[in-house]
Tab-separated table of C-alpha atoms and ligand atoms in Angstrom:
chain	number	residue	atom	x	y	z
A	11	MET	CA	231.890	165.729	268.473
A	12	ILE	CA	230.270	168.322	266.254
A	13	LYS	CA	231.472	171.782	267.187
A	14	VAL	CA	228.526	174.187	266.985
A	15	MET	CA	228.968	177.892	267.655
A	16	THR	CA	225.909	180.029	268.267
A	17	ILE	CA	226.308	183.764	267.676
A	18	PHE	CA	223.770	186.277	268.968
A	19	GLY	CA	223.684	189.773	270.416
A	20	THR	CA	220.255	191.270	271.132
A	21	ARG	CA	217.373	190.425	273.464
A	22	PRO	CA	215.089	188.680	270.945
A	23	GLU	CA	217.902	186.585	269.469
A	24	ALA	CA	218.957	185.550	272.981
A	25	ILE	CA	215.411	184.545	273.969
A	26	LYS	CA	214.937	182.462	270.845
A	27	MET	CA	218.447	180.953	270.902
A	28	ALA	CA	218.435	180.152	274.637
A	29	PRO	CA	216.409	176.924	274.404
A	30	LEU	CA	218.551	175.889	271.431
A	31	VAL	CA	221.767	176.473	273.372
A	32	LYS	CA	220.290	174.331	276.148
A	33	ALA	CA	219.446	171.548	273.670
A	34	LEU	CA	222.918	171.713	272.106
A	35	GLU	CA	224.562	171.603	275.534
A	36	ALA	CA	222.498	168.570	276.507
A	37	ASP	CA	223.585	166.519	273.498
A	38	PRO	CA	226.653	164.343	274.161
A	39	GLN	CA	227.645	164.377	270.480
A	40	ILE	CA	227.816	168.176	270.319
A	41	GLU	CA	230.302	170.672	271.681
A	42	SER	CA	228.361	173.895	272.123
A	43	ILE	CA	230.182	177.238	272.093
A	44	VAL	CA	228.337	180.496	272.665
A	45	CYS	CA	229.639	183.758	271.246
A	46	VAL	CA	227.719	186.932	272.064
A	47	THR	CA	228.329	190.230	270.341
A	48	ALA	CA	226.503	192.198	273.059
A	49	GLN	CA	224.963	194.490	270.461
A	50	HIS	CA	222.625	194.853	273.453
A	51	ARG	CA	224.272	194.759	276.865
A	52	GLU	CA	221.774	194.860	279.762
A	53	MET	CA	218.888	193.417	277.747
A	54	LEU	CA	221.087	190.544	276.571
A	55	ASP	CA	222.470	189.863	280.040
A	56	GLN	CA	218.917	189.644	281.422
A	57	VAL	CA	218.319	186.647	279.151
A	58	LEU	CA	221.730	185.029	279.725
A	59	ASP	CA	221.133	185.185	283.495
A	60	LEU	CA	217.629	183.753	283.262
A	61	PHE	CA	218.670	180.758	281.164
A	62	LYS	CA	222.050	180.400	282.904
A	63	ILE	CA	224.042	180.662	279.699
A	64	VAL	CA	227.737	181.498	280.036
A	65	PRO	CA	229.225	182.696	276.741
A	66	LYS	CA	232.758	181.601	275.946
A	67	HIS	CA	233.254	184.745	273.849
A	68	ASP	CA	231.790	188.198	274.446
A	69	LEU	CA	232.600	190.969	271.952
A	70	ASN	CA	230.958	193.594	274.187
A	71	ILE	CA	230.389	195.943	271.230
A	72	MET	CA	227.397	198.011	272.393
A	73	ALA	CA	227.869	201.782	272.304
A	74	ALA	CA	225.409	204.629	272.753
A	75	GLY	CA	224.137	205.895	269.414
A	76	GLN	CA	225.597	202.950	267.504
A	77	THR	CA	224.996	203.126	263.759
A	78	LEU	CA	224.370	200.120	261.550
A	79	SER	CA	227.894	200.404	260.139
A	80	ASP	CA	229.338	200.530	263.671
A	81	ILE	CA	227.584	197.305	264.616
A	82	THR	CA	228.409	195.551	261.335
A	83	SER	CA	232.101	196.409	261.356
A	84	ARG	CA	232.641	195.639	265.053
A	85	VAL	CA	230.906	192.263	264.784
A	86	LEU	CA	232.693	191.318	261.569
A	87	LYS	CA	236.130	192.151	262.912
A	88	GLY	CA	235.477	190.708	266.375
A	89	ILE	CA	234.267	187.360	265.110
A	90	GLU	CA	237.093	186.919	262.611
A	91	SER	CA	239.726	186.054	265.218
A	92	ILE	CA	237.329	183.903	267.270
A	93	LEU	CA	236.481	181.757	264.245
A	94	ALA	CA	240.171	181.380	263.454
A	95	VAL	CA	240.799	179.951	266.924
A	96	GLU	CA	237.614	177.919	267.385
A	97	ALA	CA	237.120	176.635	263.797
A	98	PRO	CA	233.576	175.338	264.474
A	99	ASP	CA	231.912	172.863	262.108
A	100	ILE	CA	228.899	175.166	261.807
A	101	ILE	CA	227.805	178.523	263.173
A	102	LEU	CA	224.167	179.278	263.979
A	103	VAL	CA	222.654	182.751	263.796
A	104	HIS	CA	219.094	183.817	264.471
A	105	GLY	CA	216.596	185.993	262.643
A	106	ASP	CA	217.342	189.411	261.266
A	107	THR	CA	219.444	191.708	263.406
A	108	THR	CA	222.713	193.265	262.316
A	109	THR	CA	224.536	190.791	264.571
A	110	THR	CA	222.819	188.027	262.574
A	111	PHE	CA	223.961	189.270	259.190
A	112	ALA	CA	227.469	190.312	260.225
A	113	GLY	CA	227.949	187.019	262.101
A	114	ALA	CA	226.904	185.060	259.016
A	115	LEU	CA	229.181	187.140	256.792
A	116	ALA	CA	232.153	186.598	259.114
A	117	ALA	CA	231.542	182.834	258.958
A	118	PHE	CA	231.254	182.967	255.176
A	119	TYR	CA	234.597	184.745	254.920
A	120	ALA	CA	236.091	181.944	257.029
A	121	GLN	CA	234.294	179.364	254.820
A	122	ILE	CA	232.403	177.963	257.776
A	123	PRO	CA	228.849	176.773	257.045
A	124	VAL	CA	226.012	178.848	258.457
A	125	GLY	CA	222.695	177.626	259.836
A	126	HIS	CA	219.943	180.260	259.910
A	127	VAL	CA	217.383	179.864	262.677
A	128	GLU	CA	214.017	181.549	261.965
A	129	ALA	CA	214.759	181.589	258.232
A	130	GLY	CA	212.423	182.661	255.446
A	131	LEU	CA	210.485	185.555	256.987
A	132	ARG	CA	209.824	188.221	254.360
A	133	SER	CA	207.880	191.481	254.240
A	134	HIS	CA	209.081	192.024	250.633
A	135	ASN	CA	209.830	195.653	251.469
A	136	ILE	CA	213.553	196.255	252.007
A	137	TYR	CA	212.907	199.399	254.062
A	138	SER	CA	210.363	197.854	256.422
A	139	PRO	CA	211.325	196.498	258.813
A	140	PHE	CA	214.625	198.310	258.378
A	141	PRO	CA	217.278	196.972	258.280
A	142	GLU	CA	215.857	193.584	259.274
A	143	GLU	CA	214.295	192.619	255.917
A	144	MET	CA	217.667	192.983	254.190
A	145	ASN	CA	219.547	191.364	257.085
A	146	ARG	CA	217.475	188.194	256.863
A	147	SER	CA	217.535	188.076	253.048
A	148	LEU	CA	221.323	188.406	252.968
A	149	THR	CA	221.738	185.872	255.775
A	150	GLY	CA	219.559	183.536	253.721
A	151	ARG	CA	221.932	183.873	250.749
A	152	ILE	CA	224.839	182.809	252.956
A	153	ALA	CA	223.155	180.005	254.926
A	154	VAL	CA	223.390	176.346	253.951
A	155	MET	CA	220.871	175.142	256.530
A	156	HIS	CA	217.607	177.092	256.791
A	157	PHE	CA	215.514	176.370	259.883
A	158	ALA	CA	212.103	177.699	258.889
A	159	ALA	CA	209.306	178.113	261.418
A	160	THR	CA	206.246	177.813	259.161
A	161	GLU	CA	205.148	176.505	255.773
A	162	GLY	CA	204.902	180.129	254.575
A	163	ASN	CA	208.554	180.670	255.499
A	164	VAL	CA	209.485	177.485	253.590
A	165	THR	CA	207.602	178.779	250.537
A	166	ASN	CA	209.402	182.141	250.665
A	167	LEU	CA	212.766	180.378	250.629
A	168	LYS	CA	211.824	178.035	247.787
A	169	ARG	CA	210.652	181.028	245.711
A	170	GLU	CA	214.123	182.501	246.136
A	171	GLY	CA	215.664	179.320	244.772
A	172	VAL	CA	216.847	177.744	248.017
A	173	ASP	CA	217.277	174.018	247.517
A	174	GLU	CA	214.524	172.061	249.241
A	175	THR	CA	217.067	169.751	250.865
A	176	GLN	CA	218.560	172.711	252.734
A	177	ILE	CA	215.256	173.776	254.327
A	178	ILE	CA	214.118	172.186	257.583
A	179	LYS	CA	210.670	173.109	258.906
A	180	THR	CA	211.008	173.210	262.672
A	181	GLY	CA	208.461	175.608	264.199
A	182	ASN	CA	209.716	178.701	265.994
A	183	THR	CA	212.030	178.303	268.977
A	184	VAL	CA	210.100	181.152	270.672
A	185	ILE	CA	207.425	178.603	271.553
A	186	ASP	CA	210.128	176.402	273.139
A	187	ALA	CA	211.235	179.451	275.172
A	188	LEU	CA	207.684	180.388	276.123
A	189	LYS	CA	206.997	176.884	277.408
A	190	MET	CA	210.061	177.147	279.646
A	191	VAL	CA	208.895	180.322	281.412
A	192	ILE	CA	205.063	180.465	281.501
A	193	LYS	CA	203.693	179.346	284.863
A	194	GLU	CA	200.167	179.193	286.173
A	195	ASP	CA	199.630	181.528	289.162
A	196	TYR	CA	202.943	183.223	288.444
A	197	VAL	CA	203.942	185.738	291.118
A	198	PHE	CA	206.095	188.669	290.008
A	199	ASP	CA	209.268	189.474	291.954
A	200	ASP	CA	208.467	193.145	291.463
A	201	ASP	CA	205.451	193.752	293.695
A	202	ILE	CA	204.247	196.702	291.590
A	203	LEU	CA	203.202	194.188	288.941
A	204	ASN	CA	201.309	192.098	291.527
A	205	GLN	CA	199.497	195.160	292.865
A	206	ILE	CA	198.188	196.405	289.519
A	207	ASP	CA	194.378	196.036	289.374
A	208	TYR	CA	193.952	193.685	286.400
A	209	LYS	CA	190.319	192.905	287.311
A	210	ASN	CA	188.713	196.313	287.241
A	211	TYR	CA	190.713	197.867	284.428
A	212	LYS	CA	191.315	196.869	280.829
A	213	THR	CA	195.060	196.444	280.778
A	214	ILE	CA	197.152	197.176	277.712
A	215	LEU	CA	200.748	195.955	277.557
A	216	MET	CA	202.813	197.935	275.130
A	217	THR	CA	206.304	197.781	273.596
A	218	ALA	CA	207.902	199.853	270.830
A	219	HIS	CA	211.412	200.126	269.448
A	220	ARG	CA	211.623	199.775	265.640
A	221	ARG	CA	214.165	201.998	263.909
A	222	GLU	CA	211.737	202.856	261.084
A	223	ASN	CA	209.224	204.054	263.703
A	224	LEU	CA	211.626	206.488	265.409
A	225	GLY	CA	210.472	210.069	264.828
A	226	GLU	CA	206.979	210.883	263.558
A	227	PRO	CA	205.531	207.334	263.574
A	228	MET	CA	206.518	206.891	267.218
A	229	GLU	CA	205.130	210.342	268.074
A	230	ASN	CA	201.830	209.169	266.524
A	231	ILE	CA	201.901	205.860	268.401
A	232	PHE	CA	202.513	207.353	271.837
A	233	GLY	CA	200.098	210.207	271.072
A	234	ALA	CA	197.436	207.599	270.287
A	235	VAL	CA	198.082	205.716	273.519
A	236	ARG	CA	197.852	208.975	275.456
A	237	ALA	CA	194.500	209.730	273.822
A	238	ILE	CA	193.225	206.203	274.570
A	239	VAL	CA	193.955	206.435	278.318
A	240	ASP	CA	192.672	209.998	278.517
A	241	ARG	CA	189.374	209.028	276.852
A	242	ASN	CA	188.794	205.714	278.626
A	243	GLU	CA	188.909	205.808	282.409
A	244	HIS	CA	188.815	202.044	282.787
A	245	VAL	CA	191.982	201.557	280.706
A	246	GLN	CA	195.539	201.302	282.037
A	247	VAL	CA	198.803	200.781	280.179
A	248	ILE	CA	201.977	198.976	281.202
A	249	PHE	CA	204.935	200.007	279.075
A	250	PRO	CA	208.376	198.520	279.748
A	251	ILE	CA	210.436	200.991	277.745
A	252	HIS	CA	213.241	199.721	275.511
A	253	LEU	CA	216.658	201.040	276.597
A	254	ASN	CA	217.209	202.915	273.333
A	255	PRO	CA	217.446	206.592	274.456
A	256	ALA	CA	215.678	207.710	271.273
A	257	VAL	CA	212.612	205.650	272.248
A	258	ARG	CA	212.736	206.862	275.861
A	259	GLU	CA	212.744	210.493	274.848
A	260	ILE	CA	209.543	210.233	272.777
A	261	ALA	CA	207.842	207.984	275.343
A	262	ASN	CA	208.557	210.405	278.175
A	263	LYS	CA	207.334	213.352	276.121
A	264	HIS	CA	203.884	211.817	275.605
A	265	LEU	CA	203.350	209.487	278.528
A	266	LYS	CA	205.435	210.524	281.524
A	267	ASP	CA	202.686	212.323	283.425
A	268	ALA	CA	199.744	210.350	282.105
A	269	ASP	CA	197.332	208.797	284.603
A	270	ARG	CA	197.091	205.013	284.487
A	271	VAL	CA	200.280	204.624	282.435
A	272	HIS	CA	202.996	202.574	284.140
A	273	LEU	CA	206.313	203.364	282.488
A	274	ILE	CA	208.752	200.716	283.704
A	275	GLU	CA	212.194	199.343	282.859
A	276	PRO	CA	212.508	196.416	280.415
A	277	LEU	CA	211.356	193.286	282.200
A	278	ASP	CA	213.211	190.012	282.399
A	279	TYR	CA	211.771	187.519	279.941
A	280	GLU	CA	210.037	185.375	282.563
A	281	PRO	CA	207.977	188.200	284.117
A	282	PHE	CA	207.364	189.743	280.707
A	283	ALA	CA	205.958	186.546	279.213
A	284	ASN	CA	203.784	185.949	282.274
A	285	LEU	CA	202.573	189.546	282.049
A	286	GLU	CA	201.607	188.931	278.412
A	287	ALA	CA	199.455	186.073	279.683
A	288	LYS	CA	197.766	188.329	282.273
A	289	VAL	CA	196.862	191.510	280.363
A	290	ASP	CA	193.911	192.076	278.003
A	291	ILE	CA	195.472	193.594	274.883
A	292	ILE	CA	199.008	194.000	273.517
A	293	LEU	CA	200.148	196.953	271.414
A	294	THR	CA	203.561	196.393	269.868
A	295	ASP	CA	205.910	196.866	266.950
A	296	SER	CA	207.930	193.847	268.101
A	297	GLY	CA	208.380	190.763	265.967
A	298	GLY	CA	208.659	188.139	268.693
A	299	ILE	CA	205.614	189.375	270.589
A	300	GLN	CA	203.492	188.793	267.466
A	301	GLU	CA	204.418	185.128	267.826
A	302	GLU	CA	204.047	184.790	271.596
A	303	ALA	CA	200.785	186.651	272.229
A	304	PRO	CA	198.598	184.594	269.870
A	305	ALA	CA	199.794	181.427	271.599
A	306	LEU	CA	198.620	183.001	274.863
A	307	GLY	CA	195.253	184.059	273.414
A	308	LYS	CA	195.957	187.798	273.576
A	309	PRO	CA	194.860	190.151	270.786
A	310	VAL	CA	197.791	192.046	269.286
A	311	VAL	CA	197.561	195.473	267.659
A	312	VAL	CA	200.668	195.790	265.486
A	313	LEU	CA	202.135	199.282	265.334
A	314	ARG	CA	203.661	198.823	261.889
A	315	THR	CA	202.475	199.136	258.328
A	316	GLU	CA	203.142	195.501	257.432
A	317	THR	CA	204.197	192.234	258.997
A	318	GLU	CA	206.454	189.399	257.965
A	319	ARG	CA	204.386	187.218	260.290
A	320	PRO	CA	201.095	186.811	258.389
A	321	GLU	CA	200.145	183.537	260.082
A	322	ALA	CA	198.625	185.111	263.185
A	323	VAL	CA	196.914	187.822	261.112
A	324	GLN	CA	195.278	185.103	259.021
A	325	ALA	CA	194.255	183.333	262.204
A	326	GLY	CA	192.604	186.564	263.382
A	327	THR	CA	194.498	187.308	266.591
A	328	VAL	CA	196.840	189.948	265.170
A	329	VAL	CA	195.679	193.140	263.459
A	330	ILE	CA	197.951	195.528	261.553
A	331	ALA	CA	197.128	199.056	262.716
A	332	GLY	CA	199.969	200.934	261.031
A	333	VAL	CA	201.333	204.157	262.506
A	334	ASP	CA	198.438	206.541	261.939
A	335	LYS	CA	197.242	208.012	265.235
A	336	ASN	CA	193.496	207.826	264.561
A	337	THR	CA	193.647	204.307	263.160
A	338	ILE	CA	195.504	203.073	266.250
A	339	ILE	CA	192.909	204.756	268.478
A	340	ASP	CA	189.966	203.303	266.491
A	341	ILE	CA	191.273	199.742	266.399
A	342	THR	CA	192.287	199.705	270.053
A	343	GLU	CA	189.085	201.337	271.327
A	344	ASN	CA	187.048	198.870	269.310
A	345	LEU	CA	188.790	196.054	271.181
A	346	ILE	CA	188.293	197.819	274.512
A	347	LEU	CA	184.632	198.618	274.040
A	348	ASP	CA	183.236	195.823	271.837
A	349	GLU	CA	183.244	192.584	273.760
A	350	LYS	CA	182.359	190.484	270.722
A	351	ALA	CA	185.207	191.952	268.663
A	352	TYR	CA	187.516	191.252	271.593
A	353	GLU	CA	186.380	187.649	272.060
A	354	LYS	CA	186.826	186.995	268.360
A	355	MET	CA	190.464	188.041	268.528
A	356	ALA	CA	191.259	186.504	271.907
A	357	GLU	CA	191.189	182.908	270.742
A	358	ALA	CA	194.482	181.164	271.342
A	359	VAL	CA	196.116	180.108	268.091
A	360	ASN	CA	199.626	178.925	267.653
A	361	PRO	CA	200.872	178.710	264.086
A	362	TYR	CA	204.451	178.820	265.313
A	363	GLY	CA	205.066	175.306	266.490
A	364	ASP	CA	204.779	172.742	269.242
A	365	GLY	CA	207.738	173.768	271.395
A	366	LYS	CA	210.044	171.132	269.900
A	367	ALA	CA	211.788	173.304	267.332
A	368	CYS	CA	215.160	173.080	269.076
A	369	LEU	CA	215.207	169.284	269.086
A	370	ARG	CA	214.473	169.290	265.357
A	371	ILE	CA	217.339	171.714	264.742
A	372	VAL	CA	219.757	169.592	266.785
A	373	ASP	CA	218.638	166.426	264.959
A	374	ALA	CA	219.094	168.072	261.558
A	375	ILE	CA	222.611	169.245	262.450
A	376	LYS	CA	223.544	165.754	263.623
A	377	ALA	CA	222.135	164.168	260.466
A	378	GLN	CA	224.183	166.612	258.390
A	379	PHE	CA	227.499	166.429	260.225
A	380	LEU	CA	227.899	163.159	262.146
A	381	HIS	CA	228.692	161.014	259.107
A	382	LYS	CA	231.335	163.525	258.002
A	383	LEU	CA	233.354	163.269	261.225
B	405	UD1	C1	217.992	195.879	267.682
B	405	UD1	C2	217.897	195.230	266.305
B	405	UD1	C3	216.437	194.930	265.971
B	405	UD1	C4	215.757	194.155	267.087
B	405	UD1	C5	215.941	194.915	268.398
B	405	UD1	C6	215.343	194.122	269.534
B	405	UD1	C7	219.468	195.860	264.521
B	405	UD1	C8	219.868	196.896	263.549
B	405	UD1	N1	218.420	196.153	265.296
B	405	UD1	O1	217.380	197.154	267.582
B	405	UD1	O2	216.398	194.162	264.776
B	405	UD1	O3	214.393	194.039	266.791
B	405	UD1	O4	217.341	195.085	268.645
B	405	UD1	O5	215.215	194.903	270.682
B	405	UD1	O6	220.102	194.838	264.621
B	405	UD1	N2	220.560	199.907	274.487
B	405	UD1	C9	221.067	199.883	275.777
B	405	UD1	N3	221.096	198.671	276.431
B	405	UD1	C10	220.613	197.523	275.893
B	405	UD1	C11	220.090	197.578	274.587
B	405	UD1	C12	220.082	198.779	273.899
B	405	UD1	O7	221.489	200.885	276.310
B	405	UD1	O8	220.667	196.473	276.546
B	405	UD1	C13	220.562	201.208	273.760
B	405	UD1	C14	221.976	201.626	273.311
B	405	UD1	O9	222.088	203.001	273.455
B	405	UD1	C15	221.971	201.264	271.820
B	405	UD1	C16	220.521	201.528	271.461
B	405	UD1	O10	219.776	201.085	272.591
B	405	UD1	O11	222.882	202.041	271.072
B	405	UD1	C17	220.022	200.866	270.210
B	405	UD1	O12	220.361	199.491	270.164
B	405	UD1	P1	220.471	198.729	268.713
B	405	UD1	O13	220.794	197.297	268.944
B	405	UD1	O14	221.366	199.505	267.816
B	405	UD1	O15	219.025	198.908	268.107
B	405	UD1	P2	217.625	198.348	268.588
B	405	UD1	O16	216.612	199.350	268.208
B	405	UD1	O17	217.714	197.875	269.985
B	406	UDP	N1	210.544	191.130	276.068
B	406	UDP	C1	211.115	191.030	277.354
B	406	UDP	N2	211.045	192.110	278.194
B	406	UDP	C2	210.436	193.271	277.842
B	406	UDP	C3	209.881	193.368	276.532
B	406	UDP	C4	209.962	192.277	275.675
B	406	UDP	O1	211.651	189.984	277.713
B	406	UDP	O2	210.386	194.205	278.645
B	406	UDP	C5	210.647	189.958	275.163
B	406	UDP	C6	209.384	189.508	274.478
B	406	UDP	O3	208.692	188.550	275.240
B	406	UDP	C7	209.891	188.916	273.168
B	406	UDP	C8	211.153	189.702	272.897
B	406	UDP	O4	211.498	190.355	274.109
B	406	UDP	O5	210.255	187.563	273.294
B	406	UDP	C9	210.951	190.693	271.811
B	406	UDP	O6	212.067	191.507	271.716
B	406	UDP	P1	212.046	192.914	270.984
B	406	UDP	O7	210.651	193.450	270.978
B	406	UDP	O8	213.111	193.719	271.631
B	406	UDP	O9	212.557	192.554	269.524
B	406	UDP	P2	211.853	191.960	268.199
B	406	UDP	O10	211.078	190.754	268.566
B	406	UDP	O11	211.023	193.061	267.626
B	406	UDP	O12	213.011	191.678	267.300
């Protein structure tokens, strides 16, 4: 059997690794071991519960106010002893978090090959997104198997000199995850979400958490949203607030008492994805949501100055608004008030795959390792 260890620690990694863990577990020629760092605790556990994934190892590292060095050193040290005991044939990490990079580095130190899921995304600005652009570049230097979602991601890797034979174009596993949870006529467990009047109001779903947006950019973002609801009586906002206390403080300052703003706790992935499918517009600085919303035909206003996900921008369903208050207001109000502009952006496009990314990853691992056993 091929021993495959997946390492992940935050909500988005868990969502995008969950269908892969399921595919690994289902394969009789693979022994699947899950190691979580718990860089996120509650938001990770939400995903583990939903997909019924039981980690064999849990580093439980999350601490309030954790710095990048805290996360890196705790992950590195924690994984060292696990790798010594488990000695997997390959470890798989996902994307661009600090868990991703530190997990890959720990495997490199143990001379265990690394597979990088969602490889090849680049903004070409090392400070934006920060520290994710550097995390994924460094993980790419370590990886020997690069599972790239799109042709653009493949091109980025080739430009950096990655050998073509090490790149496998798979599509993004987020589409696999989305297909597992989206249901027609979905009914929310939390009745507040069922009772919201989606018919008579334009509904904006919003998320925000990026480190480089903390401070003034986030003040601008939430200030813009406040102005949008104050100026447009037929607009309401649903905002499941990230558990980062720094985000909560700024959100509460601007939005706590606002009419037609529903500040709620982070949602489980299944209700969140089904809410994405129900609302009119999404405002976000998230990476994963830029991939999900276009597939669901929802216009996305990106609250960042650039994106490493140009595919949906090119397709016309994602627009980069930046972090300037007036620009965010203008772009969002245009979508609220101009039906034609809205319809143009609300076409479903899905540059991120057919929902079979995980099977391709499993097949590639088997092709690489089975003959060596
Ligand atoms: C992390 C990732 C980011 C990813 C994001 C997804 C890094 C450096 N950042 O950013 O790439 O896009 O996750 O959400 O890897 N917290 C809780 N409970 C939770 C989760 C977070 O209380 O379940 C609080 C803790 O106080 C924690 C803080 O949020 O210290 C920040 O978490 P952290 O993982 O450091 O940063 P994120 O901004 O969540
Ligand atoms: N998400 C969720 N509950 C929420 C908000 C987001 O399950 O309340 C999901 C969302 O569908 C997407 C992922 O979390 O798949 C994005 O995670 P996040 O925005 O934290 O990180 P990023 O994608 O920016 O790395």
